[in-house]
PDB file of C-alpha atoms in Angstrom:
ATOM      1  CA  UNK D 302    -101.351  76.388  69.340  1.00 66.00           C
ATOM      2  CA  UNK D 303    -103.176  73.879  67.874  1.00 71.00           C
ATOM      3  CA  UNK D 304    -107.339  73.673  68.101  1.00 78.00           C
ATOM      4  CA  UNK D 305    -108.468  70.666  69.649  1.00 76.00           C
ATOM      5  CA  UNK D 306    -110.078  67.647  67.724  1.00 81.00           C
ATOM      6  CA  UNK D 307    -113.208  68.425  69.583  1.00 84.00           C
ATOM      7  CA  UNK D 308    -113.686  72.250  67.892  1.00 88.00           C
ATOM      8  CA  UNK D 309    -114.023  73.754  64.883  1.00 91.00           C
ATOM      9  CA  UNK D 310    -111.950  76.685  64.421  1.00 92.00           C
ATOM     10  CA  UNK D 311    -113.881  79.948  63.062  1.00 92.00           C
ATOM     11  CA  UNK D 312    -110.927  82.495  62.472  1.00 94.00           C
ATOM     12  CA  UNK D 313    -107.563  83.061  64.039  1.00 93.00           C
ATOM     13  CA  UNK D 314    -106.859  86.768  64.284  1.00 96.00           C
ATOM     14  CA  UNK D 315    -103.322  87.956  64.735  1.00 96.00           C
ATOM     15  CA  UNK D 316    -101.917  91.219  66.457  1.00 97.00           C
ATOM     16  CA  UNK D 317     -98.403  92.331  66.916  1.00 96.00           C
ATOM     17  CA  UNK D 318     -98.891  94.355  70.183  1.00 94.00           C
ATOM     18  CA  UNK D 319     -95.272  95.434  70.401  1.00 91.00           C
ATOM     19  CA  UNK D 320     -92.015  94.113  69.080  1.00 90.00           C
ATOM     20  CA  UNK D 321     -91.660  90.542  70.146  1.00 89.00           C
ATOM     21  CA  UNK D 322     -95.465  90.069  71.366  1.00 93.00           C
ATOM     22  CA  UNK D 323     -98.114  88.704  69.368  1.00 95.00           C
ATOM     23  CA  UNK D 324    -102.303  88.385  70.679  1.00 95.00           C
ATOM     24  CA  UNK D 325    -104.072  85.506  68.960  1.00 93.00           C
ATOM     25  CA  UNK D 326    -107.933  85.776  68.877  1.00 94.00           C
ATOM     26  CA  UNK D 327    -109.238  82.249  68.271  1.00 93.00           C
ATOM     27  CA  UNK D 328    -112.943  82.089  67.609  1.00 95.00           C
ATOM     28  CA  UNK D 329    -113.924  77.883  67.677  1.00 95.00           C
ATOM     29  CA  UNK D 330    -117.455  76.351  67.981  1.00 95.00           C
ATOM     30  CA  UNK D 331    -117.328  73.805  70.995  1.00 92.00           C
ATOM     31  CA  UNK D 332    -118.608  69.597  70.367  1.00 91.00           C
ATOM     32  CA  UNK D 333    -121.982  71.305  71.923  1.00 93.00           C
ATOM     33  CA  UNK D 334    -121.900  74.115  69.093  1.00 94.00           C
ATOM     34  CA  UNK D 335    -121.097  77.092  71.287  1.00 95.00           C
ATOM     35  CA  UNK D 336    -119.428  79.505  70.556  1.00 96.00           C
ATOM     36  CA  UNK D 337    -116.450  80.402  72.494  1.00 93.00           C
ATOM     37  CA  UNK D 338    -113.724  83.610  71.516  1.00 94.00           C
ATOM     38  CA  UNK D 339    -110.349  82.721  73.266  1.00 88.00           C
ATOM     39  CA  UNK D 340    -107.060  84.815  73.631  1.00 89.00           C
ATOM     40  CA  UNK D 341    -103.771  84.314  73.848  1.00 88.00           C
ATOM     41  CA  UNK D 342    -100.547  86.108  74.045  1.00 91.00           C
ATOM     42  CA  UNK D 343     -97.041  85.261  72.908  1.00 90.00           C
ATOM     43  CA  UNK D 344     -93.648  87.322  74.146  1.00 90.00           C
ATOM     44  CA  UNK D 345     -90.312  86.467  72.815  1.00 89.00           C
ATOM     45  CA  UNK D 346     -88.352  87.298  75.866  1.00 86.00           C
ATOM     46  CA  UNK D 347     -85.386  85.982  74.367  1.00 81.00           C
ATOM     47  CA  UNK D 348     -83.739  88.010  72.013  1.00 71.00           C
ATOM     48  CA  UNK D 349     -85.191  91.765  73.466  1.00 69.00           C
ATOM     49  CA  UNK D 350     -83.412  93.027  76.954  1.00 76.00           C
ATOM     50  CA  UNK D 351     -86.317  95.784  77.351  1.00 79.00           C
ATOM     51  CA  UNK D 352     -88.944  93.003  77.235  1.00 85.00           C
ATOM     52  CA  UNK D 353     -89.861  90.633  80.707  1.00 87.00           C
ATOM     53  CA  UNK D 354     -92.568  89.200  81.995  1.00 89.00           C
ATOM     54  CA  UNK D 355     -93.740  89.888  85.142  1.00 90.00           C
ATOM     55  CA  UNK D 356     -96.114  88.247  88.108  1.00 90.00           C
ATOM     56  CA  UNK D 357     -97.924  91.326  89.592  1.00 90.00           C
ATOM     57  CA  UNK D 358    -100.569  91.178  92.600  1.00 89.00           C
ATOM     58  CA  UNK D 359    -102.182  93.604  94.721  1.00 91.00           C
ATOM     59  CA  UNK D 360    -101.071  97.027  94.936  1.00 92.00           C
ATOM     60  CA  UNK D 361     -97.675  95.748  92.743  1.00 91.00           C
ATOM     61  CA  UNK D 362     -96.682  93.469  95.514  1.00 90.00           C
ATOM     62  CA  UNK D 363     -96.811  90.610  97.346  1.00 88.00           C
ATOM     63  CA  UNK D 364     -96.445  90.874 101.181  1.00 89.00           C
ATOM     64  CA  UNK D 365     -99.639  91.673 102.336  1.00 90.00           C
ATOM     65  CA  UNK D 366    -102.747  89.745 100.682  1.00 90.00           C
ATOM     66  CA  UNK D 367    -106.037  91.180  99.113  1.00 90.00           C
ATOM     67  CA  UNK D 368    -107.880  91.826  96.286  1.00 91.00           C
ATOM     68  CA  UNK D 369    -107.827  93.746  93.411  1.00 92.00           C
ATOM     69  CA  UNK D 370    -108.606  93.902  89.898  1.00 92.00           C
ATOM     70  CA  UNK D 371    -106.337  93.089  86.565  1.00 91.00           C
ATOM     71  CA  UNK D 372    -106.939  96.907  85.592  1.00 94.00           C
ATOM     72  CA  UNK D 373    -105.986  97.730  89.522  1.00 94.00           C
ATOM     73  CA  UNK D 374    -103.202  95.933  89.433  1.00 92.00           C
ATOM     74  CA  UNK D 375    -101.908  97.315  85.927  1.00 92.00           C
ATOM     75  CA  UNK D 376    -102.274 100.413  87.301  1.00 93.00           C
ATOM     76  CA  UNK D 377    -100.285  99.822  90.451  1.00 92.00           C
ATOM     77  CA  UNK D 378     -97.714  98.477  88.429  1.00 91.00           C
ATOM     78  CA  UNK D 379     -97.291 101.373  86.185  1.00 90.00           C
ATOM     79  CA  UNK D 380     -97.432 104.098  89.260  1.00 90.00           C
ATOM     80  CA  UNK D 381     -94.533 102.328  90.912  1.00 89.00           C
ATOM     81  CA  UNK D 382     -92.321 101.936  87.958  1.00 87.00           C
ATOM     82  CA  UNK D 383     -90.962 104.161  85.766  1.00 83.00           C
ATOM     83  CA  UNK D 384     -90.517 103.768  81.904  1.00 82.00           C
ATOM     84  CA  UNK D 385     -93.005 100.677  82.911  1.00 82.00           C
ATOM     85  CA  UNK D 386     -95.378  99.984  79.997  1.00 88.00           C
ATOM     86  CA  UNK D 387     -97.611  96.749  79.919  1.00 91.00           C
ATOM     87  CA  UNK D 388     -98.362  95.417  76.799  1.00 91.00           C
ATOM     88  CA  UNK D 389    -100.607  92.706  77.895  1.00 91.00           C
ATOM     89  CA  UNK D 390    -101.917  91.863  81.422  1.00 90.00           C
ATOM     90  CA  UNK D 391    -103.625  88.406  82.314  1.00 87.00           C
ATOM     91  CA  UNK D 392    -105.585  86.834  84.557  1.00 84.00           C
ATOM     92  CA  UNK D 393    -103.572  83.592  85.584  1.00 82.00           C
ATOM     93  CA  UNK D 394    -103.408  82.408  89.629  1.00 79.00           C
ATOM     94  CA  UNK D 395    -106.012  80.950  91.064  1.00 82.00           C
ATOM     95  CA  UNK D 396    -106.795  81.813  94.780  1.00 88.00           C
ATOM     96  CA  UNK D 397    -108.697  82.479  98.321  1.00 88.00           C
ATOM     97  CA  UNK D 398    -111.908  84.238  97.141  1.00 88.00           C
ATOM     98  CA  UNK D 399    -112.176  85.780 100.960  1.00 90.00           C
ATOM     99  CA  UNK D 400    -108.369  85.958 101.770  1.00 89.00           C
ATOM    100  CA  UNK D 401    -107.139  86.998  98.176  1.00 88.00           C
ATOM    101  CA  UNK D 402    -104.282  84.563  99.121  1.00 88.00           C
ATOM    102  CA  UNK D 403    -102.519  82.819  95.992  1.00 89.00           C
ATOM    103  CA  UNK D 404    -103.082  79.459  95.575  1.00 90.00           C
ATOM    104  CA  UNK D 405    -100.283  76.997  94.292  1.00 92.00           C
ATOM    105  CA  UNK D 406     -96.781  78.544  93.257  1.00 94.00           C
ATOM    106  CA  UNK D 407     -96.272  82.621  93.846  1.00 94.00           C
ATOM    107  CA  UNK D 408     -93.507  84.522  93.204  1.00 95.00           C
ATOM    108  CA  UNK D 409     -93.201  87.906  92.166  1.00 94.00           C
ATOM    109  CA  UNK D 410     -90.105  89.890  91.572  1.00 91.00           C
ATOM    110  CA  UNK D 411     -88.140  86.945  92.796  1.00 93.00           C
ATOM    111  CA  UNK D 412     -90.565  86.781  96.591  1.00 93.00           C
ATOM    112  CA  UNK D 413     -91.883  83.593  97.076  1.00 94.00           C
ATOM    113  CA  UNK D 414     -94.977  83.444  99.069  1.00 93.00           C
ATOM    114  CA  UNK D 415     -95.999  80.066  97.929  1.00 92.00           C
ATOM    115  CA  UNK D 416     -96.861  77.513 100.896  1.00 87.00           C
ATOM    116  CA  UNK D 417     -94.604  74.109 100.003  1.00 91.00           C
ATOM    117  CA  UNK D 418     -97.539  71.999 100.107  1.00 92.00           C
ATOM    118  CA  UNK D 419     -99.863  74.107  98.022  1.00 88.00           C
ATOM    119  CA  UNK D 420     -97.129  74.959  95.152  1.00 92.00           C
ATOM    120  CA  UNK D 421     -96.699  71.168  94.814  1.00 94.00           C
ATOM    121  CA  UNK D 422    -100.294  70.763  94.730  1.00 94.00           C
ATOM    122  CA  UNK D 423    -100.937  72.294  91.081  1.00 94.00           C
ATOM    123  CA  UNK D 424     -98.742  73.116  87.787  1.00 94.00           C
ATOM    124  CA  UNK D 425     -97.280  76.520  87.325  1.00 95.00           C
ATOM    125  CA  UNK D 426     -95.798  78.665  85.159  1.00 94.00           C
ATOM    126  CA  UNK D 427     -92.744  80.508  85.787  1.00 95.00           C
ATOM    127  CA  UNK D 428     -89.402  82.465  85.024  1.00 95.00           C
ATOM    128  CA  UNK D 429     -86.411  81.513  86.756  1.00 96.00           C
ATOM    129  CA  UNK D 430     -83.925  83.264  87.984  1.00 94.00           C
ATOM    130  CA  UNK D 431     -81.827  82.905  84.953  1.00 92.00           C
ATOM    131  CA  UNK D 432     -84.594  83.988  82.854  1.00 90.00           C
ATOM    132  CA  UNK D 433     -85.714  80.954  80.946  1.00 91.00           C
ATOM    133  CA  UNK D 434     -89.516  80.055  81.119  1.00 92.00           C
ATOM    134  CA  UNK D 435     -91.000  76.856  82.180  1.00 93.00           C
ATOM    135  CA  UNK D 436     -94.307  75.101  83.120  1.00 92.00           C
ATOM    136  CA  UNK D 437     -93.910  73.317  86.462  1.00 94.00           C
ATOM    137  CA  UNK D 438     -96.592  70.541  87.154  1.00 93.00           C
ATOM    138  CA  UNK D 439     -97.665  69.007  89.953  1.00 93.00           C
ATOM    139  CA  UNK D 440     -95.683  67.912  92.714  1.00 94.00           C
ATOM    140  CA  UNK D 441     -92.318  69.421  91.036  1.00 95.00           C
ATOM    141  CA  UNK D 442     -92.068  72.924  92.903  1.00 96.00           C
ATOM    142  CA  UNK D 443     -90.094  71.734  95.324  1.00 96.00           C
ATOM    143  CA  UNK D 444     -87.452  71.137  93.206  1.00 96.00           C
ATOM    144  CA  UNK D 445     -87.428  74.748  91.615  1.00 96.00           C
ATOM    145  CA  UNK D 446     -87.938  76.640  95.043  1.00 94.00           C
ATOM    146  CA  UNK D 447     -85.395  79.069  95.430  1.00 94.00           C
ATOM    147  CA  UNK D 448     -84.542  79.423  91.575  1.00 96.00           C
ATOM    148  CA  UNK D 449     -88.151  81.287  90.729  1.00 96.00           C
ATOM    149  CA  UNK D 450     -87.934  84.720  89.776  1.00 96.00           C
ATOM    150  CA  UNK D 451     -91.669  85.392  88.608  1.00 95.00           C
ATOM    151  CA  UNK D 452     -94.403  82.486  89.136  1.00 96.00           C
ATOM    152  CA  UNK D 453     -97.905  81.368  89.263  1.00 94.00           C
ATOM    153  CA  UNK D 454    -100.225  78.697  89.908  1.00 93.00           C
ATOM    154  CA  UNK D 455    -102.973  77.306  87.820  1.00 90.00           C
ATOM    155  CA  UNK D 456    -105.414  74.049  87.264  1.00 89.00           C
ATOM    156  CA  UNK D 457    -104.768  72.518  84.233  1.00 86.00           C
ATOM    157  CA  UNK D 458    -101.925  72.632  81.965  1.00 85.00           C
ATOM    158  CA  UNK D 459    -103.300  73.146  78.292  1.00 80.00           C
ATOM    159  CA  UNK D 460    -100.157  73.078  76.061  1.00 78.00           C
ATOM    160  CA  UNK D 461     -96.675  71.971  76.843  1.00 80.00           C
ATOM    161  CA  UNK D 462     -93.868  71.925  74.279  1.00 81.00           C
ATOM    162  CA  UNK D 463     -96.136  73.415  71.776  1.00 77.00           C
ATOM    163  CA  UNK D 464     -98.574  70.399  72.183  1.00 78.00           C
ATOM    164  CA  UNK D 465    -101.738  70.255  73.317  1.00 77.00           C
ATOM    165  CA  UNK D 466    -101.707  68.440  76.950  1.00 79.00           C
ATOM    166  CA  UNK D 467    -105.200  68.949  78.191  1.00 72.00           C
ATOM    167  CA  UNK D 468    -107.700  65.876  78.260  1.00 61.00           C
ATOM    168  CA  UNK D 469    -110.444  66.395  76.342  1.00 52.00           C
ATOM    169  CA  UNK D 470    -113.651  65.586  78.008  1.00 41.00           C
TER     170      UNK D 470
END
């Protein structure tokens, strides 16, 4: 993914965290000169049946609404399933800071919890049904409803079709 205009890239550190999943570390000085260390995380969920991405929430599901921590939550996950082992967890949905509910889209293990209004209200990323990825933006979950398998909500789209779609400021 390319650095934006406004940034000067440091160093761009590369990991292969299992077969088929690769951690960037991108270290970039901001237009204001700070410093900023940034992550990100690419799976190849194509060509490897024993590799998926998965939504997770609370206690490894999503019926009941709360809180709990990206360690918690890894945990959860690996307590419920067997031969389960995450190679990279990430923050990603944004939502109630009192209720815990998910804002936007939310489906996990093909459960969608999302409220119609809110999942139309920001973009998304998902995996549908038929396993192919996407990035949903606003006002299009409507039309995928029903064919989510995994999904989440977010502000801002940063990069779509391995360009860089944000605005910068």
């Amino acid at each position: 993914v390319p650095v934006p205009s406004s940034m000067s890239q440091i160093s761009d550190i590369e990991t292969v965290l299992a077969p088929g999943v690769v951690q960037n570390e991108k270290i970039v000085y901001n237009k204001d000169n700070k410093r900023i260390v940034y992550y990100t995380v690419s799976a190849d969920i194509t060509n490897d049946d024993t590799l998926d991405i998965y939504c997770n929430y609370k206690d490894n599901q999503n019926k009941t609404f709360g809180m709990a921590t990206l360690k918690e939550q890894v945990a959860s996950a690996k307590l419920k399933h067997e031969n389960y082992r995450v190679v990279a967890a990430q923050n990603a949905a944004i939502y109630n800071m009192t209720t815990g509910r998910p804002k936007g889209a939310f489906v996990m293990m093909g459960n969608d919890v999302s409220d119609e209004k809110e999942g139309n209200k920001y973009p998304f990323f998902a995996i549908l049904k038929d396993g192919t990825p996407m990035i949903g933006f606003p006002d299009e979950y409507s039309q995928y409803k029903g064919s989510l398998k995994e999904a989440v909500g977010g502000v801002h789209v940063l990069v779509h079709n391995g360009n860089n779609v944000l605005k910068e400021s």
